Amino acid sequence: MNAEPQGRRREVTRLLGACAGLLALSAAVGSAVNTVRPGSSRLPWVGDWDRHIETLAFRAGIPVTFLMGVRDRLRDPHLVLFDARTPDEYAAGHLPGALSLPIRDVDARIIDYIDRARMDSPILIYCEGLECEDGLALALKLREFGFEDLTLYPGGYEEWIAYGGVVTQGPAP
Amino acid sequence: MNRDRPLFGWLARLALAAVFLAACIAKIRDPETFALSVHRYRLLPGGMVNAVAILLPWLELTTGIAILLPLRRWRAAGALLLFLMLAVFTGAISLNLARGIEASCGCFTTRADAAVSDAWNLLRNGALLWLSAMVFLEAFRDQSGQTDEPS
Protein backbone atom coordinates (compact mmCIF):
# COMPACT_ATOMS: atom_id res chain seq x y z
CA MET A 1 0.00 0.00 0.00
CA ASN A 2 2.84 2.35 0.85
CA ALA A 3 5.00 1.27 -2.04
CA GLU A 4 4.30 4.31 -4.22
CA PRO A 5 5.12 7.05 -1.66
CA GLN A 6 8.20 5.11 -0.61
CA GLY A 7 9.28 4.78 -4.22
CA ARG A 8 8.77 8.50 -4.76
CA ARG A 9 10.72 9.29 -1.57
CA ARG A 10 13.55 7.09 -2.79
CA GLU A 11 13.58 8.89 -6.13
CA VAL A 12 13.74 12.27 -4.42
CA THR A 13 16.54 11.08 -2.16
CA ARG A 14 18.49 9.84 -5.17
CA LEU A 15 17.86 13.10 -6.98
CA LEU A 16 19.15 15.12 -4.03
CA GLY A 17 22.16 12.82 -3.83
CA ALA A 18 22.91 13.46 -7.49
CA CYS A 19 22.55 17.23 -6.91
CA ALA A 20 25.01 16.97 -4.02
CA GLY A 21 27.35 14.99 -6.28
CA LEU A 22 27.29 17.70 -8.96
CA LEU A 23 27.89 20.40 -6.36
CA ALA A 24 30.79 18.46 -4.85
CA LEU A 25 32.30 17.78 -8.28
CA SER A 26 32.05 21.48 -9.22
CA ALA A 27 33.64 22.52 -5.94
CA ALA A 28 36.46 20.02 -6.30
CA VAL A 29 37.28 20.94 -9.90
CA GLY A 30 36.91 24.68 -9.28
CA SER A 31 39.20 24.53 -6.24
CA ALA A 32 41.77 22.38 -8.02
CA VAL A 33 41.90 24.62 -11.10
CA ASN A 34 42.19 27.75 -8.97
CA THR A 35 45.05 26.16 -7.04
CA VAL A 36 47.07 25.31 -10.15
CA ARG A 37 46.50 28.64 -11.91
CA PRO A 38 49.58 30.81 -12.38
CA GLY A 39 49.95 33.24 -9.47
CA SER A 40 48.76 36.29 -11.39
CA SER A 41 45.41 34.78 -12.35
CA ARG A 42 44.80 32.81 -9.14
CA LEU A 43 41.97 34.32 -7.15
CA PRO A 44 42.26 34.36 -3.35
CA TRP A 45 39.27 32.69 -1.70
CA VAL A 46 38.50 35.84 0.24
CA GLY A 47 38.92 39.19 -1.48
CA ASP A 48 39.14 42.63 0.06
CA TRP A 49 35.91 43.89 -1.50
CA ASP A 50 34.97 46.02 1.49
CA ARG A 51 37.66 48.52 0.52
CA HIS A 52 36.97 48.37 -3.20
CA ILE A 53 36.29 51.79 -4.69
CA GLU A 54 32.77 50.80 -5.78
CA THR A 55 31.92 49.63 -2.27
CA LEU A 56 33.20 52.90 -0.82
CA ALA A 57 31.15 54.89 -3.35
CA PHE A 58 28.05 52.81 -2.63
CA ARG A 59 28.42 53.38 1.11
CA ALA A 60 28.95 57.10 0.55
CA GLY A 61 25.80 57.26 -1.57
CA ILE A 62 27.61 58.23 -4.78
CA PRO A 63 26.14 56.38 -7.78
CA VAL A 64 28.58 54.63 -10.07
CA THR A 65 28.40 53.92 -13.76
CA PHE A 66 30.42 51.68 -16.03
CA LEU A 67 31.86 51.87 -19.52
CA MET A 68 28.59 51.57 -21.46
CA GLY A 69 26.89 54.05 -19.14
CA VAL A 70 29.75 56.51 -19.71
CA ARG A 71 29.45 56.16 -23.48
CA ASP A 72 25.73 56.93 -23.20
CA ARG A 73 26.24 59.89 -20.89
CA LEU A 74 28.85 61.48 -23.13
CA ARG A 75 26.08 62.10 -25.67
CA ASP A 76 24.29 64.34 -23.16
CA PRO A 77 25.12 67.97 -24.04
CA HIS A 78 24.43 69.03 -20.45
CA LEU A 79 26.92 66.58 -18.95
CA VAL A 80 29.87 68.04 -17.07
CA LEU A 81 32.81 65.64 -17.04
CA PHE A 82 35.53 66.15 -14.44
CA ASP A 83 38.98 64.54 -14.55
CA ALA A 84 40.26 64.27 -10.97
CA ARG A 85 43.85 63.34 -11.93
CA THR A 86 46.87 65.61 -11.89
CA PRO A 87 47.29 68.31 -14.59
CA ASP A 88 50.17 66.32 -16.13
CA GLU A 89 48.08 63.18 -16.40
CA TYR A 90 45.22 65.21 -17.84
CA ALA A 91 47.52 66.79 -20.42
CA ALA A 92 48.85 63.38 -21.48
CA GLY A 93 45.32 62.26 -22.36
CA HIS A 94 41.77 62.60 -21.10
CA LEU A 95 38.23 61.68 -22.05
CA PRO A 96 36.76 63.98 -24.72
CA GLY A 97 35.20 67.05 -23.18
CA ALA A 98 36.63 66.42 -19.72
CA LEU A 99 37.54 69.38 -17.52
CA SER A 100 40.59 69.13 -15.31
CA LEU A 101 39.73 69.35 -11.62
CA PRO A 102 42.47 67.71 -9.54
CA ILE A 103 41.28 66.89 -6.05
CA ARG A 104 44.12 68.91 -4.48
CA ASP A 105 43.10 72.09 -6.32
CA VAL A 106 39.35 71.74 -6.13
CA ASP A 107 38.78 74.65 -3.75
CA ALA A 108 40.72 77.05 -5.97
CA ARG A 109 39.62 75.75 -9.36
CA ILE A 110 35.94 74.98 -9.01
CA ILE A 111 35.26 78.68 -9.52
CA ASP A 112 36.67 78.35 -13.08
CA TYR A 113 33.81 76.03 -13.99
CA ILE A 114 30.97 77.68 -12.13
CA ASP A 115 29.41 78.95 -15.37
CA ARG A 116 29.41 75.43 -16.87
CA ALA A 117 28.39 73.33 -13.87
CA ARG A 118 25.16 74.30 -12.17
CA MET A 119 24.13 72.70 -8.90
CA ASP A 120 21.71 70.41 -10.75
CA SER A 121 23.94 69.63 -13.75
CA PRO A 122 24.67 65.96 -14.37
CA ILE A 123 28.30 65.55 -13.35
CA LEU A 124 30.46 62.54 -14.16
CA ILE A 125 33.81 62.12 -12.43
CA TYR A 126 36.72 59.80 -13.10
CA CYS A 127 40.35 59.33 -12.17
CA GLU A 128 42.96 56.80 -13.27
CA GLY A 129 41.19 53.51 -12.56
CA LEU A 130 39.89 51.06 -9.99
CA GLU A 131 42.88 51.57 -7.69
CA CYS A 132 42.48 55.34 -7.45
CA GLU A 133 40.31 57.14 -4.91
CA ASP A 134 40.66 60.72 -6.18
CA GLY A 135 37.47 60.49 -8.22
CA LEU A 136 35.42 59.49 -5.19
CA ALA A 137 37.12 62.14 -3.06
CA LEU A 138 36.24 64.75 -5.68
CA ALA A 139 32.63 63.56 -5.82
CA LEU A 140 32.34 63.87 -2.05
CA LYS A 141 33.89 67.35 -2.13
CA LEU A 142 31.49 68.49 -4.87
CA ARG A 143 28.59 67.13 -2.87
CA GLU A 144 29.75 69.28 0.06
CA PHE A 145 29.63 72.27 -2.28
CA GLY A 146 26.00 71.44 -3.05
CA PHE A 147 26.20 69.68 -6.42
CA GLU A 148 23.36 67.19 -6.57
CA ASP A 149 23.70 64.94 -9.60
CA LEU A 150 27.08 63.27 -9.19
CA THR A 151 28.15 59.96 -10.71
CA LEU A 152 31.51 58.21 -10.45
CA TYR A 153 33.10 56.21 -13.26
CA PRO A 154 35.34 53.85 -11.26
CA GLY A 155 36.90 52.17 -14.31
CA GLY A 156 38.41 55.55 -15.14
CA TYR A 157 40.94 56.50 -17.77
CA GLU A 158 42.64 53.06 -17.75
CA GLU A 159 39.47 51.22 -18.70
CA TRP A 160 38.45 53.90 -21.20
CA ILE A 161 41.65 53.51 -23.23
CA ALA A 162 41.77 49.71 -22.72
CA TYR A 163 38.48 49.51 -24.65
CA GLY A 164 39.58 51.82 -27.43
CA GLY A 165 37.98 55.02 -26.19
CA VAL A 166 38.88 58.25 -27.98
CA VAL A 167 41.12 60.54 -25.94
CA THR A 168 42.05 64.19 -26.21
CA GLN A 169 45.49 65.48 -25.37
CA GLY A 170 46.66 68.86 -24.14
CA PRO A 171 46.68 70.90 -20.97
CA ALA A 172 43.61 72.38 -19.34
CA PRO A 173 42.64 75.74 -20.88
CA MET B 1 7.60 16.10 -23.13
CA ASN B 2 10.23 13.67 -24.30
CA ARG B 3 7.88 10.72 -24.69
CA ASP B 4 5.68 12.52 -27.18
CA ARG B 5 8.25 14.79 -28.77
CA PRO B 6 11.71 13.26 -28.38
CA LEU B 7 13.23 15.72 -30.81
CA PHE B 8 11.94 18.68 -28.81
CA GLY B 9 13.33 17.14 -25.62
CA TRP B 10 16.72 16.72 -27.22
CA LEU B 11 16.75 20.22 -28.62
CA ALA B 12 15.75 21.66 -25.25
CA ARG B 13 18.65 19.89 -23.53
CA LEU B 14 21.04 20.85 -26.27
CA ALA B 15 20.00 24.52 -26.20
CA LEU B 16 20.20 24.71 -22.42
CA ALA B 17 23.57 22.97 -22.33
CA ALA B 18 24.93 25.23 -25.09
CA VAL B 19 23.87 28.34 -23.18
CA PHE B 20 25.50 27.27 -19.91
CA LEU B 21 28.64 25.86 -21.48
CA ALA B 22 29.08 29.10 -23.42
CA ALA B 23 28.38 31.10 -20.27
CA CYS B 24 31.07 29.43 -18.18
CA ILE B 25 33.99 29.95 -20.58
CA ALA B 26 34.75 33.64 -20.00
CA LYS B 27 34.21 33.23 -16.25
CA ILE B 28 36.64 30.33 -16.01
CA ARG B 29 39.18 32.17 -18.14
CA ASP B 30 39.08 35.37 -16.10
CA PRO B 31 37.86 34.74 -12.54
CA GLU B 32 39.10 38.11 -11.29
CA THR B 33 36.90 40.09 -13.66
CA PHE B 34 34.01 37.73 -13.02
CA ALA B 35 34.43 38.41 -9.30
CA LEU B 36 33.98 42.11 -10.08
CA SER B 37 30.73 41.27 -11.92
CA VAL B 38 29.52 39.28 -8.90
CA HIS B 39 30.50 42.12 -6.59
CA ARG B 40 28.53 44.64 -8.67
CA TYR B 41 25.27 42.88 -7.78
CA ARG B 42 25.94 43.97 -4.19
CA LEU B 43 24.06 40.98 -2.85
CA LEU B 44 26.86 38.97 -1.27
CA PRO B 45 29.08 39.86 1.67
CA GLY B 46 32.55 40.85 0.43
CA GLY B 47 34.04 37.67 1.92
CA MET B 48 31.90 35.42 -0.30
CA VAL B 49 32.39 37.13 -3.66
CA ASN B 50 35.60 35.36 -4.68
CA ALA B 51 34.41 31.92 -3.59
CA VAL B 52 31.31 32.31 -5.77
CA ALA B 53 33.45 33.56 -8.67
CA ILE B 54 35.74 30.54 -8.35
CA LEU B 55 33.03 27.88 -8.05
CA LEU B 56 29.97 29.08 -9.95
CA PRO B 57 31.41 28.70 -13.49
CA TRP B 58 32.30 25.09 -12.74
CA LEU B 59 28.78 24.41 -11.51
CA GLU B 60 27.52 25.82 -14.81
CA LEU B 61 29.90 23.51 -16.64
CA THR B 62 29.04 20.32 -14.73
CA THR B 63 25.28 20.93 -14.85
CA GLY B 64 25.51 21.81 -18.55
CA ILE B 65 27.20 18.47 -19.18
CA ALA B 66 24.88 16.57 -16.81
CA ILE B 67 21.74 17.43 -18.78
CA LEU B 68 23.30 15.88 -21.87
CA LEU B 69 23.94 12.56 -20.11
CA PRO B 70 21.77 9.53 -20.89
CA LEU B 71 21.45 8.83 -17.15
CA ARG B 72 18.11 10.27 -16.12
CA ARG B 73 18.89 10.87 -12.47
CA TRP B 74 21.93 12.99 -13.30
CA ARG B 75 20.02 14.75 -16.02
CA ALA B 76 17.25 15.61 -13.56
CA ALA B 77 19.80 16.80 -10.99
CA GLY B 78 21.54 18.97 -13.58
CA ALA B 79 18.27 20.50 -14.74
CA LEU B 80 17.15 21.15 -11.16
CA LEU B 81 20.41 22.95 -10.32
CA LEU B 82 20.20 24.93 -13.57
CA PHE B 83 16.66 25.95 -12.69
CA LEU B 84 17.72 27.08 -9.22
CA MET B 85 20.72 28.99 -10.60
CA LEU B 86 18.54 30.70 -13.19
CA ALA B 87 16.01 31.65 -10.53
CA VAL B 88 18.78 33.26 -8.47
CA PHE B 89 20.29 35.03 -11.52
CA THR B 90 16.88 36.33 -12.56
CA GLY B 91 16.16 37.64 -9.07
CA ALA B 92 19.58 39.33 -8.93
CA ILE B 93 19.18 40.98 -12.34
CA SER B 94 15.67 42.16 -11.40
CA LEU B 95 17.03 43.69 -8.23
CA ASN B 96 19.80 45.47 -10.16
CA LEU B 97 17.26 46.86 -12.61
CA ALA B 98 15.02 48.01 -9.77
CA ARG B 99 17.96 49.73 -8.07
CA GLY B 100 19.06 51.41 -11.30
CA ILE B 101 22.52 49.80 -11.30
CA GLU B 102 23.87 50.12 -14.84
CA ALA B 103 25.97 46.95 -14.80
CA SER B 104 26.08 44.17 -17.35
CA CYS B 105 24.72 40.87 -16.08
CA GLY B 106 28.11 39.14 -16.34
CA CYS B 107 26.32 36.20 -17.95
CA PHE B 108 28.36 35.45 -21.06
CA THR B 109 31.24 37.87 -20.95
CA THR B 110 33.26 39.67 -18.34
CA ARG B 111 34.22 42.51 -20.71
CA ALA B 112 33.59 46.05 -19.53
CA ASP B 113 31.88 46.92 -22.81
CA ALA B 114 29.21 44.23 -22.41
CA ALA B 115 25.66 45.52 -22.78
CA VAL B 116 23.99 46.81 -19.63
CA SER B 117 21.31 44.48 -18.22
CA ASP B 118 17.78 45.20 -19.33
CA ALA B 119 14.37 43.58 -19.63
CA TRP B 120 15.70 41.39 -22.45
CA ASN B 121 17.86 39.54 -19.90
CA LEU B 122 14.75 38.77 -17.86
CA LEU B 123 12.86 37.52 -20.91
CA ARG B 124 15.76 35.31 -21.92
CA ASN B 125 16.05 33.93 -18.39
CA GLY B 126 12.31 33.30 -18.31
CA ALA B 127 12.64 31.16 -21.44
CA LEU B 128 15.63 29.31 -19.96
CA LEU B 129 13.74 28.72 -16.70
CA TRP B 130 10.91 27.17 -18.68
CA LEU B 131 13.32 24.99 -20.66
CA SER B 132 15.11 23.79 -17.53
CA ALA B 133 11.77 22.99 -15.86
CA MET B 134 10.76 20.96 -18.92
CA VAL B 135 14.05 19.07 -18.95
CA PHE B 136 13.79 18.39 -15.23
CA LEU B 137 10.20 17.16 -15.39
CA GLU B 138 10.93 14.92 -18.33
CA ALA B 139 13.95 13.34 -16.65
CA PHE B 140 12.36 13.06 -13.21
CA ARG B 141 9.08 11.66 -14.48
CA ASP B 142 10.84 9.08 -16.60
CA GLN B 143 12.76 7.97 -13.55
CA SER B 144 9.55 6.41 -12.17
CA GLY B 145 9.68 2.71 -12.68
CA GLN B 146 13.02 2.94 -14.50
CA THR B 147 16.53 2.83 -13.29
CA ASP B 148 19.31 4.82 -14.88
CA GLU B 149 19.10 3.50 -18.35
CA PRO B 150 20.16 5.28 -21.46
CA SER B 151 17.17 7.09 -22.99
Coordinates of C-alpha atoms in Angstrom, one line a residue:
Chain A
M1 CA 0.0 0.0 0.0
N2 CA 2.8 2.3 0.8
A3 CA 5.0 1.3 -2.0
E4 CA 4.3 4.3 -4.2
P5 CA 5.1 7.0 -1.7
Q6 CA 8.2 5.1 -0.6
G7 CA 9.3 4.8 -4.2
R8 CA 8.8 8.5 -4.8
R9 CA 10.7 9.3 -1.6
R10 CA 13.5 7.1 -2.8
E11 CA 13.6 8.9 -6.1
V12 CA 13.7 12.3 -4.4
T13 CA 16.5 11.1 -2.2
R14 CA 18.5 9.8 -5.2
L15 CA 17.9 13.1 -7.0
L16 CA 19.1 15.1 -4.0
G17 CA 22.2 12.8 -3.8
A18 CA 22.9 13.5 -7.5
C19 CA 22.6 17.2 -6.9
A20 CA 25.0 17.0 -4.0
G21 CA 27.3 15.0 -6.3
L22 CA 27.3 17.7 -9.0
L23 CA 27.9 20.4 -6.4
A24 CA 30.8 18.5 -4.9
L25 CA 32.3 17.8 -8.3
S26 CA 32.1 21.5 -9.2
A27 CA 33.6 22.5 -5.9
A28 CA 36.5 20.0 -6.3
V29 CA 37.3 20.9 -9.9
G30 CA 36.9 24.7 -9.3
S31 CA 39.2 24.5 -6.2
A32 CA 41.8 22.4 -8.0
V33 CA 41.9 24.6 -11.1
N34 CA 42.2 27.8 -9.0
T35 CA 45.1 26.2 -7.0
V36 CA 47.1 25.3 -10.1
R37 CA 46.5 28.6 -11.9
P38 CA 49.6 30.8 -12.4
G39 CA 50.0 33.2 -9.5
S40 CA 48.8 36.3 -11.4
S41 CA 45.4 34.8 -12.4
R42 CA 44.8 32.8 -9.1
L43 CA 42.0 34.3 -7.1
P44 CA 42.3 34.4 -3.3
W45 CA 39.3 32.7 -1.7
V46 CA 38.5 35.8 0.2
G47 CA 38.9 39.2 -1.5
D48 CA 39.1 42.6 0.1
W49 CA 35.9 43.9 -1.5
D50 CA 35.0 46.0 1.5
R51 CA 37.7 48.5 0.5
H52 CA 37.0 48.4 -3.2
I53 CA 36.3 51.8 -4.7
E54 CA 32.8 50.8 -5.8
T55 CA 31.9 49.6 -2.3
L56 CA 33.2 52.9 -0.8
A57 CA 31.1 54.9 -3.3
F58 CA 28.1 52.8 -2.6
R59 CA 28.4 53.4 1.1
A60 CA 28.9 57.1 0.5
G61 CA 25.8 57.3 -1.6
I62 CA 27.6 58.2 -4.8
P63 CA 26.1 56.4 -7.8
V64 CA 28.6 54.6 -10.1
T65 CA 28.4 53.9 -13.8
F66 CA 30.4 51.7 -16.0
L67 CA 31.9 51.9 -19.5
M68 CA 28.6 51.6 -21.5
G69 CA 26.9 54.0 -19.1
V70 CA 29.7 56.5 -19.7
R71 CA 29.5 56.2 -23.5
D72 CA 25.7 56.9 -23.2
R73 CA 26.2 59.9 -20.9
L74 CA 28.9 61.5 -23.1
R75 CA 26.1 62.1 -25.7
D76 CA 24.3 64.3 -23.2
P77 CA 25.1 68.0 -24.0
H78 CA 24.4 69.0 -20.5
L79 CA 26.9 66.6 -19.0
V80 CA 29.9 68.0 -17.1
L81 CA 32.8 65.6 -17.0
F82 CA 35.5 66.1 -14.4
D83 CA 39.0 64.5 -14.5
A84 CA 40.3 64.3 -11.0
R85 CA 43.8 63.3 -11.9
T86 CA 46.9 65.6 -11.9
P87 CA 47.3 68.3 -14.6
D88 CA 50.2 66.3 -16.1
E89 CA 48.1 63.2 -16.4
Y90 CA 45.2 65.2 -17.8
A91 CA 47.5 66.8 -20.4
A92 CA 48.8 63.4 -21.5
G93 CA 45.3 62.3 -22.4
H94 CA 41.8 62.6 -21.1
L95 CA 38.2 61.7 -22.1
P96 CA 36.8 64.0 -24.7
G97 CA 35.2 67.0 -23.2
A98 CA 36.6 66.4 -19.7
L99 CA 37.5 69.4 -17.5
S100 CA 40.6 69.1 -15.3
L101 CA 39.7 69.3 -11.6
P102 CA 42.5 67.7 -9.5
I103 CA 41.3 66.9 -6.1
R104 CA 44.1 68.9 -4.5
D105 CA 43.1 72.1 -6.3
V106 CA 39.4 71.7 -6.1
D107 CA 38.8 74.7 -3.8
A108 CA 40.7 77.0 -6.0
R109 CA 39.6 75.8 -9.4
I110 CA 35.9 75.0 -9.0
I111 CA 35.3 78.7 -9.5
D112 CA 36.7 78.4 -13.1
Y113 CA 33.8 76.0 -14.0
I114 CA 31.0 77.7 -12.1
D115 CA 29.4 78.9 -15.4
R116 CA 29.4 75.4 -16.9
A117 CA 28.4 73.3 -13.9
R118 CA 25.2 74.3 -12.2
M119 CA 24.1 72.7 -8.9
D120 CA 21.7 70.4 -10.8
S121 CA 23.9 69.6 -13.7
P122 CA 24.7 66.0 -14.4
I123 CA 28.3 65.5 -13.3
L124 CA 30.5 62.5 -14.2
I125 CA 33.8 62.1 -12.4
Y126 CA 36.7 59.8 -13.1
C127 CA 40.4 59.3 -12.2
E128 CA 43.0 56.8 -13.3
G129 CA 41.2 53.5 -12.6
L130 CA 39.9 51.1 -10.0
E131 CA 42.9 51.6 -7.7
C132 CA 42.5 55.3 -7.5
E133 CA 40.3 57.1 -4.9
D134 CA 40.7 60.7 -6.2
G135 CA 37.5 60.5 -8.2
L136 CA 35.4 59.5 -5.2
A137 CA 37.1 62.1 -3.1
L138 CA 36.2 64.8 -5.7
A139 CA 32.6 63.6 -5.8
L140 CA 32.3 63.9 -2.0
K141 CA 33.9 67.3 -2.1
L142 CA 31.5 68.5 -4.9
R143 CA 28.6 67.1 -2.9
E144 CA 29.7 69.3 0.1
F145 CA 29.6 72.3 -2.3
G146 CA 26.0 71.4 -3.0
F147 CA 26.2 69.7 -6.4
E148 CA 23.4 67.2 -6.6
D149 CA 23.7 64.9 -9.6
L150 CA 27.1 63.3 -9.2
T151 CA 28.1 60.0 -10.7
L152 CA 31.5 58.2 -10.5
Y153 CA 33.1 56.2 -13.3
P154 CA 35.3 53.8 -11.3
G155 CA 36.9 52.2 -14.3
G156 CA 38.4 55.5 -15.1
Y157 CA 40.9 56.5 -17.8
E158 CA 42.6 53.1 -17.8
E159 CA 39.5 51.2 -18.7
W160 CA 38.5 53.9 -21.2
I161 CA 41.7 53.5 -23.2
A162 CA 41.8 49.7 -22.7
Y163 CA 38.5 49.5 -24.6
G164 CA 39.6 51.8 -27.4
G165 CA 38.0 55.0 -26.2
V166 CA 38.9 58.2 -28.0
V167 CA 41.1 60.5 -25.9
T168 CA 42.1 64.2 -26.2
Q169 CA 45.5 65.5 -25.4
G170 CA 46.7 68.9 -24.1
P171 CA 46.7 70.9 -21.0
A172 CA 43.6 72.4 -19.3
P173 CA 42.6 75.7 -20.9
Chain B
M1 CA 7.6 16.1 -23.1
N2 CA 10.2 13.7 -24.3
R3 CA 7.9 10.7 -24.7
D4 CA 5.7 12.5 -27.2
R5 CA 8.3 14.8 -28.8
P6 CA 11.7 13.3 -28.4
L7 CA 13.2 15.7 -30.8
F8 CA 11.9 18.7 -28.8
G9 CA 13.3 17.1 -25.6
W10 CA 16.7 16.7 -27.2
L11 CA 16.7 20.2 -28.6
A12 CA 15.7 21.7 -25.2
R13 CA 18.6 19.9 -23.5
L14 CA 21.0 20.8 -26.3
A15 CA 20.0 24.5 -26.2
L16 CA 20.2 24.7 -22.4
A17 CA 23.6 23.0 -22.3
A18 CA 24.9 25.2 -25.1
V19 CA 23.9 28.3 -23.2
F20 CA 25.5 27.3 -19.9
L21 CA 28.6 25.9 -21.5
A22 CA 29.1 29.1 -23.4
A23 CA 28.4 31.1 -20.3
C24 CA 31.1 29.4 -18.2
I25 CA 34.0 30.0 -20.6
A26 CA 34.8 33.6 -20.0
K27 CA 34.2 33.2 -16.2
I28 CA 36.6 30.3 -16.0
R29 CA 39.2 32.2 -18.1
D30 CA 39.1 35.4 -16.1
P31 CA 37.9 34.7 -12.5
E32 CA 39.1 38.1 -11.3
T33 CA 36.9 40.1 -13.7
F34 CA 34.0 37.7 -13.0
A35 CA 34.4 38.4 -9.3
L36 CA 34.0 42.1 -10.1
S37 CA 30.7 41.3 -11.9
V38 CA 29.5 39.3 -8.9
H39 CA 30.5 42.1 -6.6
R40 CA 28.5 44.6 -8.7
Y41 CA 25.3 42.9 -7.8
R42 CA 25.9 44.0 -4.2
L43 CA 24.1 41.0 -2.9
L44 CA 26.9 39.0 -1.3
P45 CA 29.1 39.9 1.7
G46 CA 32.5 40.9 0.4
G47 CA 34.0 37.7 1.9
M48 CA 31.9 35.4 -0.3
V49 CA 32.4 37.1 -3.7
N50 CA 35.6 35.4 -4.7
A51 CA 34.4 31.9 -3.6
V52 CA 31.3 32.3 -5.8
A53 CA 33.4 33.6 -8.7
I54 CA 35.7 30.5 -8.3
L55 CA 33.0 27.9 -8.0
L56 CA 30.0 29.1 -9.9
P57 CA 31.4 28.7 -13.5
W58 CA 32.3 25.1 -12.7
L59 CA 28.8 24.4 -11.5
E60 CA 27.5 25.8 -14.8
L61 CA 29.9 23.5 -16.6
T62 CA 29.0 20.3 -14.7
T63 CA 25.3 20.9 -14.8
G64 CA 25.5 21.8 -18.5
I65 CA 27.2 18.5 -19.2
A66 CA 24.9 16.6 -16.8
I67 CA 21.7 17.4 -18.8
L68 CA 23.3 15.9 -21.9
L69 CA 23.9 12.6 -20.1
P70 CA 21.8 9.5 -20.9
L71 CA 21.5 8.8 -17.1
R72 CA 18.1 10.3 -16.1
R73 CA 18.9 10.9 -12.5
W74 CA 21.9 13.0 -13.3
R75 CA 20.0 14.8 -16.0
A76 CA 17.3 15.6 -13.6
A77 CA 19.8 16.8 -11.0
G78 CA 21.5 19.0 -13.6
A79 CA 18.3 20.5 -14.7
L80 CA 17.1 21.1 -11.2
L81 CA 20.4 22.9 -10.3
L82 CA 20.2 24.9 -13.6
F83 CA 16.7 25.9 -12.7
L84 CA 17.7 27.1 -9.2
M85 CA 20.7 29.0 -10.6
L86 CA 18.5 30.7 -13.2
A87 CA 16.0 31.6 -10.5
V88 CA 18.8 33.3 -8.5
F89 CA 20.3 35.0 -11.5
T90 CA 16.9 36.3 -12.6
G91 CA 16.2 37.6 -9.1
A92 CA 19.6 39.3 -8.9
I93 CA 19.2 41.0 -12.3
S94 CA 15.7 42.2 -11.4
L95 CA 17.0 43.7 -8.2
N96 CA 19.8 45.5 -10.2
L97 CA 17.3 46.9 -12.6
A98 CA 15.0 48.0 -9.8
R99 CA 18.0 49.7 -8.1
G100 CA 19.1 51.4 -11.3
I101 CA 22.5 49.8 -11.3
E102 CA 23.9 50.1 -14.8
A103 CA 26.0 47.0 -14.8
S104 CA 26.1 44.2 -17.3
C105 CA 24.7 40.9 -16.1
G106 CA 28.1 39.1 -16.3
C107 CA 26.3 36.2 -18.0
F108 CA 28.4 35.4 -21.1
T109 CA 31.2 37.9 -20.9
T110 CA 33.3 39.7 -18.3
R111 CA 34.2 42.5 -20.7
A112 CA 33.6 46.1 -19.5
D113 CA 31.9 46.9 -22.8
A114 CA 29.2 44.2 -22.4
A115 CA 25.7 45.5 -22.8
V116 CA 24.0 46.8 -19.6
S117 CA 21.3 44.5 -18.2
D118 CA 17.8 45.2 -19.3
A119 CA 14.4 43.6 -19.6
W120 CA 15.7 41.4 -22.4
N121 CA 17.9 39.5 -19.9
L122 CA 14.7 38.8 -17.9
L123 CA 12.9 37.5 -20.9
R124 CA 15.8 35.3 -21.9
N125 CA 16.1 33.9 -18.4
G126 CA 12.3 33.3 -18.3
A127 CA 12.6 31.2 -21.4
L128 CA 15.6 29.3 -20.0
L129 CA 13.7 28.7 -16.7
W130 CA 10.9 27.2 -18.7
L131 CA 13.3 25.0 -20.7
S132 CA 15.1 23.8 -17.5
A133 CA 11.8 23.0 -15.9
M134 CA 10.8 21.0 -18.9
V135 CA 14.1 19.1 -19.0
F136 CA 13.8 18.4 -15.2
L137 CA 10.2 17.2 -15.4
E138 CA 10.9 14.9 -18.3
A139 CA 13.9 13.3 -16.6
F140 CA 12.4 13.1 -13.2
R141 CA 9.1 11.7 -14.5
D142 CA 10.8 9.1 -16.6
Q143 CA 12.8 8.0 -13.5
S144 CA 9.6 6.4 -12.2
G145 CA 9.7 2.7 -12.7
Q146 CA 13.0 2.9 -14.5
T147 CA 16.5 2.8 -13.3
D148 CA 19.3 4.8 -14.9
E149 CA 19.1 3.5 -18.3
P150 CA 20.2 5.3 -21.5
S151 CA 17.2 7.1 -23.0

